[in-house]
CSV table of C-alpha atoms and ligand atoms in Angstrom, one decimal:
chain,number,residue,atom,x,y,z
A,5,MET,CA,182.3,63.4,181.4
A,6,THR,CA,181.6,67.0,182.4
A,7,LYS,CA,179.0,68.1,184.8
A,8,GLY,CA,177.8,71.7,184.5
A,9,ASN,CA,181.0,73.6,183.8
A,10,PHE,CA,183.2,71.1,185.6
A,11,PRO,CA,185.6,68.9,183.7
A,12,ILE,CA,185.1,66.0,186.1
A,13,GLU,CA,187.8,63.6,184.8
A,14,LYS,CA,190.4,66.3,185.0
A,15,LEU,CA,189.4,67.3,188.5
A,16,LYS,CA,189.4,63.7,189.6
A,17,GLY,CA,193.1,63.6,188.8
A,18,GLN,CA,194.1,66.3,191.3
A,19,GLN,CA,195.0,66.1,195.0
A,20,THR,CA,192.0,67.5,197.0
A,21,PRO,CA,191.1,69.9,198.4
A,22,PHE,CA,191.9,72.6,195.8
A,23,TYR,CA,190.5,75.7,194.3
A,24,TYR,CA,189.4,75.5,190.7
A,25,TYR,CA,189.2,78.8,188.8
A,26,ASP,CA,187.1,79.1,185.6
A,27,ALA,CA,189.4,81.3,183.5
A,28,ALA,CA,186.8,81.9,180.8
A,29,LEU,CA,184.3,83.2,183.4
A,30,LEU,CA,186.9,85.3,185.1
A,31,SER,CA,187.9,86.9,181.7
A,32,LYS,CA,184.3,87.5,180.8
A,33,THR,CA,183.7,89.1,184.2
A,34,VAL,CA,186.6,91.5,183.9
A,35,GLU,CA,185.5,92.3,180.4
A,36,THR,CA,182.0,93.1,181.6
A,37,LEU,CA,183.4,95.2,184.5
A,38,LYS,CA,185.6,97.1,182.0
A,39,ALA,CA,182.8,97.7,179.6
A,40,SER,CA,180.6,99.2,182.3
A,41,ALA,CA,183.4,101.2,183.7
A,42,ASP,CA,184.3,102.7,180.3
A,43,LYS,CA,180.6,103.5,179.8
A,44,TYR,CA,180.2,105.4,183.0
A,45,GLY,CA,183.8,106.7,183.3
A,46,PHE,CA,184.8,104.7,186.4
A,47,LEU,CA,188.4,103.7,187.0
A,48,PRO,CA,188.3,100.3,188.6
A,49,HIS,CA,191.0,99.0,190.9
A,50,TYR,CA,190.7,95.3,191.6
A,51,ALA,CA,190.8,94.7,195.4
A,52,VAL,CA,193.7,92.2,195.6
A,53,LYS,CA,192.6,91.1,199.1
A,54,ALA,CA,189.8,89.1,197.6
A,55,ASN,CA,192.1,86.8,195.8
A,56,ALA,CA,195.9,87.2,195.3
A,57,ASN,CA,196.5,83.9,193.5
A,58,GLU,CA,199.4,84.7,191.1
A,59,LYS,CA,197.7,83.4,188.0
A,60,VAL,CA,194.4,85.0,188.9
A,61,LEU,CA,196.1,88.3,189.4
A,62,LYS,CA,198.0,88.1,186.1
A,63,LEU,CA,194.8,87.4,184.2
A,64,ILE,CA,193.1,90.4,185.8
A,65,ALA,CA,196.1,92.6,185.3
A,66,SER,CA,196.2,91.7,181.6
A,67,TYR,CA,193.0,93.7,181.1
A,68,GLY,CA,194.8,96.9,182.2
A,69,ILE,CA,192.6,97.8,185.2
A,70,GLY,CA,194.2,99.1,188.4
A,71,ALA,CA,194.7,97.4,191.8
A,72,ASP,CA,193.7,98.2,195.3
A,73,CYS,CA,196.1,96.9,197.9
A,74,VAL,CA,196.1,96.8,201.7
A,75,SER,CA,199.6,95.6,202.5
A,76,GLY,CA,203.1,95.9,201.2
A,77,GLY,CA,202.9,92.2,200.2
A,78,GLU,CA,199.9,93.0,198.0
A,79,VAL,CA,201.6,96.0,196.5
A,80,LEU,CA,204.6,93.9,195.5
A,81,ALA,CA,202.4,91.0,194.3
A,82,ALA,CA,200.3,93.5,192.2
A,83,VAL,CA,203.4,95.0,190.5
A,84,LYS,CA,204.8,91.5,189.9
A,85,ALA,CA,201.5,90.4,188.3
A,86,GLY,CA,201.7,93.3,185.9
A,87,PHE,CA,199.3,95.9,187.3
A,88,ALA,CA,200.6,99.4,186.3
A,89,PRO,CA,202.0,101.1,189.4
A,90,GLU,CA,200.3,104.3,188.4
A,91,LYS,CA,197.0,102.5,188.8
A,92,ILE,CA,197.7,101.0,192.3
A,93,VAL,CA,196.1,102.5,195.4
A,94,PHE,CA,197.3,101.4,198.9
A,95,ALA,CA,194.8,101.5,201.8
A,96,GLY,CA,194.9,100.2,205.4
A,97,VAL,CA,194.8,101.6,208.9
A,98,GLY,CA,198.2,100.3,210.0
A,99,LYS,CA,200.7,100.6,207.2
A,100,THR,CA,204.2,99.9,208.6
A,101,ASP,CA,207.3,101.7,207.5
A,102,TRP,CA,208.6,99.0,205.2
A,103,GLU,CA,205.2,98.8,203.5
A,104,ILE,CA,205.1,102.5,202.9
A,105,GLU,CA,208.7,102.4,201.6
A,106,ALA,CA,207.9,99.5,199.2
A,107,ALA,CA,204.9,101.5,197.9
A,108,LEU,CA,207.0,104.6,197.5
A,109,ASP,CA,209.7,102.6,195.7
A,110,SER,CA,207.1,101.1,193.4
A,111,ASN,CA,205.8,104.6,192.5
A,112,ILE,CA,202.2,103.7,193.1
A,113,PHE,CA,199.3,106.1,192.3
A,114,CYS,CA,198.4,107.0,195.9
A,115,PHE,CA,198.1,106.2,199.5
A,116,ASN,CA,194.6,106.0,201.0
A,117,ALA,CA,195.5,107.4,204.4
A,118,GLU,CA,193.4,107.1,207.5
A,119,SER,CA,195.0,109.1,210.4
A,120,LEU,CA,197.3,112.0,211.3
A,121,PRO,CA,200.1,109.9,212.6
A,122,GLU,CA,200.1,107.9,209.4
A,123,LEU,CA,200.3,111.1,207.3
A,124,ASP,CA,203.4,112.2,209.4
A,125,VAL,CA,205.1,108.9,208.7
A,126,ILE,CA,204.4,108.8,204.9
A,127,ASN,CA,205.6,112.4,204.7
A,128,GLU,CA,208.8,111.6,206.6
A,129,LEU,CA,209.6,108.5,204.5
A,130,ALA,CA,208.7,110.2,201.2
A,131,GLY,CA,210.9,113.1,202.2
A,132,LYS,CA,213.9,110.7,202.8
A,133,LYS,CA,213.4,109.4,199.3
A,134,GLY,CA,213.0,112.9,197.8
A,135,LYS,CA,209.5,112.0,196.7
A,136,ILE,CA,206.0,113.5,196.9
A,137,ALA,CA,203.4,111.0,197.9
A,138,ASN,CA,199.8,111.4,196.6
A,139,ILE,CA,197.2,111.1,199.3
A,140,GLU,CA,193.6,110.3,199.2
A,141,LEU,CA,191.9,110.6,202.7
A,142,ARG,CA,189.7,107.8,203.7
A,143,VAL,CA,186.5,109.2,205.0
A,144,ASN,CA,184.1,107.5,207.2
A,145,PRO,CA,180.7,108.6,205.9
A,146,ASN,CA,178.7,107.0,208.7
A,147,VAL,CA,176.5,105.1,206.2
A,148,ASP,CA,175.1,101.7,207.0
A,149,ALA,CA,175.9,99.1,204.4
A,150,HIS,CA,173.2,96.7,205.8
A,151,THR,CA,175.4,93.7,205.5
A,152,HIS,CA,177.1,91.3,207.9
A,153,ALA,CA,178.4,93.2,211.0
A,154,LYS,CA,181.9,91.8,210.4
A,155,ILE,CA,182.1,93.3,206.9
A,156,THR,CA,180.5,96.7,207.6
A,157,THR,CA,183.1,99.4,207.6
A,158,GLY,CA,181.6,102.8,207.1
A,159,LEU,CA,180.0,103.5,210.5
A,160,ASN,CA,181.4,105.8,213.1
A,161,GLU,CA,182.0,102.9,215.4
A,162,ASN,CA,184.3,101.2,212.9
A,163,LYS,CA,188.1,101.6,213.1
A,164,PHE,CA,188.3,102.8,209.5
A,165,GLY,CA,188.7,106.2,208.1
A,166,ILE,CA,188.6,109.8,209.3
A,167,ASN,CA,185.3,111.1,210.7
A,168,LEU,CA,183.5,113.7,208.7
A,169,GLU,CA,183.9,116.4,211.3
A,170,ASN,CA,187.7,116.1,211.3
A,171,LEU,CA,188.1,116.1,207.5
A,172,PRO,CA,188.6,119.8,206.7
A,173,ALA,CA,191.4,120.0,209.4
A,174,THR,CA,193.0,116.8,208.1
A,175,ILE,CA,193.1,118.1,204.5
A,176,LYS,CA,194.7,121.3,205.8
A,177,TYR,CA,197.2,119.1,207.6
A,178,VAL,CA,198.1,117.2,204.5
A,179,GLU,CA,198.5,120.5,202.6
A,180,GLY,CA,200.9,121.6,205.2
A,181,LEU,CA,203.2,118.6,204.8
A,182,LYS,CA,206.0,119.2,202.2
A,183,ASN,CA,206.2,115.7,200.8
A,184,LEU,CA,202.5,115.0,200.5
A,185,LYS,CA,199.9,116.0,197.9
A,186,PHE,CA,196.2,115.8,198.7
A,187,ILE,CA,194.5,114.3,195.6
A,188,GLY,CA,191.2,113.0,196.7
A,189,LEU,CA,188.7,111.2,199.0
A,190,HIS,CA,188.3,107.5,199.6
A,191,PHE,CA,185.2,105.7,200.9
A,192,HIS,CA,184.1,102.1,201.5
A,193,ILE,CA,181.0,101.3,203.4
A,194,GLY,CA,181.1,97.5,203.4
A,195,SER,CA,181.1,94.3,201.4
A,196,GLN,CA,178.6,91.9,199.9
A,197,ILE,CA,176.0,94.7,199.2
A,198,THR,CA,173.3,93.1,197.1
A,199,ASP,CA,170.9,96.1,196.9
A,200,ASN,CA,172.4,98.8,194.8
A,201,ASN,CA,170.1,101.4,196.5
A,202,THR,CA,172.4,100.9,199.5
A,203,PHE,CA,175.0,103.0,197.7
A,204,ILE,CA,172.6,106.0,197.3
A,205,PRO,CA,173.1,107.3,200.9
A,206,LEU,CA,176.9,107.0,200.3
A,207,CYS,CA,176.5,109.1,197.1
A,208,GLU,CA,174.4,111.7,199.0
A,209,ALA,CA,176.9,111.9,201.8
A,210,ILE,CA,179.7,112.5,199.2
A,211,ASN,CA,177.6,115.2,197.5
A,212,LYS,CA,177.0,117.0,200.7
A,213,LEU,CA,180.7,116.8,201.7
A,214,GLN,CA,181.7,118.0,198.2
A,215,GLY,CA,179.5,121.0,198.6
A,216,GLU,CA,181.1,121.9,201.9
A,217,LEU,CA,184.6,121.4,200.7
A,218,GLN,CA,184.0,123.4,197.5
A,219,ALA,CA,182.7,126.3,199.6
A,220,ALA,CA,185.9,126.1,201.7
A,221,GLY,CA,187.9,126.3,198.5
A,222,VAL,CA,189.3,122.7,198.7
A,223,LYS,CA,190.0,121.1,195.3
A,224,VAL,CA,189.3,117.3,195.1
A,225,GLU,CA,190.5,115.6,192.0
A,226,ASN,CA,189.6,112.0,192.7
A,227,ILE,CA,186.6,110.3,194.4
A,228,ASN,CA,187.1,106.7,195.2
A,229,VAL,CA,183.9,104.9,196.3
A,230,GLY,CA,185.6,101.7,197.4
A,231,GLY,CA,184.2,98.2,196.8
A,232,GLY,CA,181.2,96.4,198.1
A,233,LEU,CA,179.2,95.1,195.1
A,234,GLY,CA,177.8,91.7,196.2
A,235,ILE,CA,177.2,88.5,194.3
A,236,SER,CA,174.5,85.7,194.3
A,237,TYR,CA,175.7,83.0,196.6
A,238,GLU,CA,172.3,81.3,196.2
A,239,ASP,CA,172.4,81.0,192.5
A,240,PRO,CA,175.9,81.1,191.0
A,241,ASP,CA,174.8,79.5,187.7
A,242,GLY,CA,171.9,81.9,187.2
A,243,ASN,CA,174.1,84.9,188.1
A,244,PRO,CA,177.6,84.2,187.0
A,245,ILE,CA,178.5,87.8,186.4
A,246,PRO,CA,177.5,90.5,188.9
A,247,ASP,CA,175.4,93.5,188.0
A,248,PHE,CA,178.3,96.0,187.3
A,249,GLU,CA,176.0,97.9,185.1
A,250,GLY,CA,173.3,98.5,187.8
A,251,TYR,CA,176.0,99.3,190.4
A,252,MET,CA,177.7,101.9,188.2
A,253,SER,CA,174.5,103.4,186.8
A,254,THR,CA,173.2,103.9,190.3
A,255,ILE,CA,176.4,105.6,191.4
A,256,SER,CA,176.6,107.7,188.2
A,257,LYS,CA,173.0,108.8,188.7
A,258,HIS,CA,173.3,109.8,192.4
A,259,LEU,CA,176.9,111.0,192.7
A,260,GLN,CA,177.4,114.5,191.4
A,261,LEU,CA,181.0,114.7,190.2
A,262,LEU,CA,182.5,118.1,189.9
A,263,PRO,CA,184.1,119.1,186.5
A,264,GLY,CA,187.3,117.2,185.9
A,265,GLN,CA,186.9,114.8,188.8
A,266,LYS,CA,187.8,111.2,188.3
A,267,LEU,CA,185.7,108.4,189.8
A,268,HIS,CA,187.4,105.3,191.1
A,269,CYS,CA,186.0,102.1,192.6
A,270,GLU,CA,187.6,99.0,194.2
A,271,PRO,CA,185.6,95.8,193.4
A,272,GLY,CA,187.0,92.6,194.9
A,273,ARG,CA,184.4,89.9,195.5
A,274,SER,CA,182.4,90.8,192.4
A,275,VAL,CA,185.4,90.2,190.2
A,276,VAL,CA,186.5,86.8,191.4
A,277,ALA,CA,183.9,85.1,193.6
A,278,GLN,CA,181.9,83.2,191.0
A,279,CYS,CA,184.8,81.9,189.0
A,280,GLY,CA,186.2,80.0,192.0
A,281,THR,CA,185.1,76.6,193.4
A,282,LEU,CA,186.6,74.7,196.2
A,283,ILE,CA,186.7,71.1,195.2
A,284,THR,CA,186.8,68.6,198.1
A,285,LYS,CA,186.6,64.8,198.4
A,286,VAL,CA,184.2,63.0,200.7
A,287,THR,CA,186.2,61.1,203.2
A,288,TYR,CA,183.4,59.4,205.1
A,289,VAL,CA,179.6,59.4,205.2
A,290,LYS,CA,178.6,59.0,208.7
A,291,LYS,CA,175.0,58.2,209.6
A,292,GLY,CA,173.9,59.7,213.0
A,293,THR,CA,170.5,59.0,214.6
A,294,VAL,CA,168.8,62.0,213.1
A,295,LYS,CA,171.3,63.3,210.5
A,296,GLN,CA,173.9,62.1,208.1
A,297,PHE,CA,177.2,63.8,207.7
A,298,ALA,CA,179.3,64.1,204.6
A,299,ILE,CA,182.8,64.5,206.1
A,300,VAL,CA,185.0,66.1,203.5
A,301,ASP,CA,188.7,66.7,203.2
A,302,ALA,CA,188.4,70.5,203.1
A,303,GLY,CA,187.9,72.4,206.3
A,304,MET,CA,187.5,75.9,207.7
A,305,THR,CA,191.2,76.2,207.1
A,306,ASP,CA,190.6,76.1,203.4
A,307,LEU,CA,187.4,78.2,203.3
A,308,ILE,CA,186.7,80.1,206.5
A,309,ARG,CA,183.7,82.1,205.4
A,310,PRO,CA,180.9,79.8,206.7
A,311,ALA,CA,182.6,79.5,210.1
A,312,LEU,CA,183.5,83.2,210.4
A,313,TYR,CA,180.5,84.9,208.9
A,314,ASP,CA,177.8,82.1,208.8
A,315,ALA,CA,178.2,82.5,205.1
A,316,TYR,CA,176.2,80.4,202.7
A,317,HIS,CA,178.1,78.6,199.8
A,318,LYS,CA,176.1,76.3,197.6
A,319,ILE,CA,177.4,72.8,197.6
A,320,GLU,CA,176.9,70.2,194.9
A,321,ASN,CA,178.0,66.6,194.5
A,322,ILE,CA,179.5,66.6,191.0
A,323,THR,CA,180.3,62.9,190.7
A,324,SER,CA,177.0,61.3,191.8
A,325,ASN,CA,173.7,60.9,190.0
A,326,ALA,CA,172.0,59.1,192.9
A,327,PRO,CA,168.7,60.6,194.2
A,328,ALA,CA,169.1,63.6,196.5
A,329,GLU,CA,169.4,63.2,200.3
A,330,LYS,CA,170.1,65.6,203.1
A,331,TYR,CA,173.6,65.9,204.5
A,332,ASP,CA,175.5,68.2,206.9
A,333,VAL,CA,178.7,68.9,205.0
A,334,VAL,CA,181.5,69.2,207.6
A,335,GLY,CA,185.2,69.4,207.6
A,336,PRO,CA,187.8,67.5,209.6
A,337,ILE,CA,189.1,70.3,211.8
A,338,CYS,CA,188.8,70.0,215.6
A,339,GLU,CA,186.3,72.9,216.0
A,340,SER,CA,182.6,72.6,216.1
A,341,SER,CA,182.3,75.6,213.8
A,342,ASP,CA,184.0,73.6,211.0
A,343,VAL,CA,180.7,73.1,209.2
A,344,PHE,CA,180.2,74.2,205.6
A,345,LEU,CA,176.5,73.7,205.3
A,346,LYS,CA,173.8,72.0,207.3
A,347,ASP,CA,170.9,70.0,205.9
A,348,ASN,CA,172.2,70.3,202.3
A,349,GLU,CA,170.2,68.5,199.8
A,350,MET,CA,172.5,66.9,197.3
A,351,ASN,CA,172.8,63.8,195.2
A,352,GLY,CA,173.3,60.5,197.2
A,353,THR,CA,176.8,60.7,198.4
A,354,GLN,CA,179.5,58.2,199.2
A,355,ARG,CA,183.2,58.0,200.1
A,356,GLY,CA,185.4,59.3,197.2
A,357,ASP,CA,182.8,61.6,195.7
A,358,LEU,CA,183.8,65.1,194.7
A,359,LEU,CA,181.8,68.1,196.1
A,360,ALA,CA,181.9,71.6,194.6
A,361,ILE,CA,181.7,74.4,197.1
A,362,ARG,CA,180.6,77.2,194.9
A,363,SER,CA,181.2,81.0,194.7
A,364,ALA,CA,184.5,80.6,196.6
A,365,GLY,CA,186.8,82.6,194.4
A,366,ALA,CA,186.7,85.6,196.8
A,367,TYR,CA,188.1,85.5,200.3
A,368,GLY,CA,188.6,81.8,200.0
A,369,GLU,CA,192.1,80.6,199.0
A,370,ILE,CA,193.6,83.9,200.3
A,371,MET,CA,192.1,83.4,203.8
A,372,ALA,CA,193.3,79.8,204.1
A,373,SER,CA,195.5,78.9,207.1
A,374,ARG,CA,197.6,76.0,208.4
A,375,TYR,CA,195.7,75.5,211.6
A,376,ASN,CA,195.8,71.9,212.7
A,377,LEU,CA,199.1,71.8,210.7
A,378,ARG,CA,197.2,71.2,207.5
A,379,GLN,CA,198.5,71.8,204.1
A,380,LEU,CA,197.3,74.8,202.2
A,381,PRO,CA,194.8,74.0,199.4
A,382,GLY,CA,196.0,73.7,195.9
A,383,ALA,CA,194.8,75.9,193.1
A,384,PHE,CA,194.4,75.6,189.3
A,385,LEU,CA,193.0,77.7,186.5
A,386,SER,CA,190.7,75.8,184.1
A,387,THR,CA,193.3,76.5,181.4
A,388,GLU,CA,196.0,74.6,183.2
A,389,LEU,CA,194.2,71.2,183.6
B,419,LLP,N1,188.1,98.6,199.3
B,419,LLP,C1,188.2,98.6,200.6
B,419,LLP,C2,188.7,99.7,201.3
B,419,LLP,C3,187.9,97.4,201.4
B,419,LLP,O1,188.0,97.4,202.7
B,419,LLP,C4,187.4,96.3,200.7
B,419,LLP,C5,187.0,95.0,201.4
B,419,LLP,C6,187.2,96.3,199.3
B,419,LLP,C7,187.6,97.5,198.6
B,419,LLP,C8,186.7,95.2,198.5
B,419,LLP,O2,185.4,95.0,198.8
B,419,LLP,P1,184.5,94.0,197.9
B,419,LLP,O3,184.3,94.5,196.6
B,419,LLP,O4,185.2,92.7,197.9
B,419,LLP,O5,183.3,93.9,198.7
B,419,LLP,N2,186.5,88.6,204.1
B,419,LLP,C9,185.2,89.1,204.0
B,419,LLP,C10,185.2,90.4,203.2
B,419,LLP,C11,186.0,91.5,203.8
B,419,LLP,C12,186.0,92.8,202.9
B,419,LLP,C13,187.1,93.7,203.4
B,419,LLP,N3,187.2,94.9,202.7
B,419,LLP,C14,184.3,88.1,203.4
B,419,LLP,O6,184.7,87.0,203.1
B,419,LLP,O7,183.1,88.3,203.1
């Protein structure tokens, strides 16, 4: 029996909770991303932070796109998975020495740097290895992404990037350091952006900045607009593949590239979210006086997004055909925020049923923890079962 796209009998044989990745959907998503990128001349770097599962990484790397990393661990994992080092960018406000050294040893494309002290350290470590490190400066464009406060990054109050007024001096600073080469600008305003028009103020801010830099005689070879394209958590089956075309056409239309400039982007969530489902088993159904609870064996340790960001993930009972009823779907963790979804209408549920927590491929498995000394969730590609 299969329900929707789920091979129920095969899923039933696995120890829950676990992540189930639809490999065919992931492939189709990356192909669609690539086709739009080729059409509009974007160079995509998959944001490894969204999902660094080895098999997922390998599948994405096999399409030849680049990677965006935010730690030494991610750089090493990306190289191991087969991403070409010359397509790897490395961002992060707090890169430590070993991480910078690992990236230098891996011969990555560039460091997305965010502060003067960081530039000094990259210069010094590159010097010791007799290398020149390519630098893109991360600029804080002070553009509101209109998304959840915890995933907005491009405002002056955020810790990320270099403020616009300090940029010309910072570029001069890079140019004065022997082992660094200034190659471009990096931006990222936030994540889960569902209205493509939100990217227009970013494009306009970049155009304005480019005008000023051009007037000052600064050459910028690369523009990296970061990630941020959102997905439909409400209707994963109706929108399995995000609107890469709309996103890229909006940016192409509003961002005025200068001759010879290359345009990079760093999609994370949009690449992996819809292919991933957290499969969890119902341990107990508990009837309260006003509510009934489906207590499941996954918790906020397996998928923290609802607890951390009040995020909505659609939840379906994939093993029941009984008439729908309302349940609060909750985990077993000793925290009152360990709730996946309140008043969720799903098929009549009993102990042993499997629930599918949808759109969990991004920032799901990778953010799992061992709090309460729980085991980490398992993970399978559909092709493995
Ligand atoms: N580039 C940079 C510099 C970033 O900071 C991020 C995400 C990305 C690219 C990828 O963005 P995406 O395409 O996935 O929106 N844990 C949160 C999301 C945090 C995003 C952090 N930065 C969540 O579960 O919603």
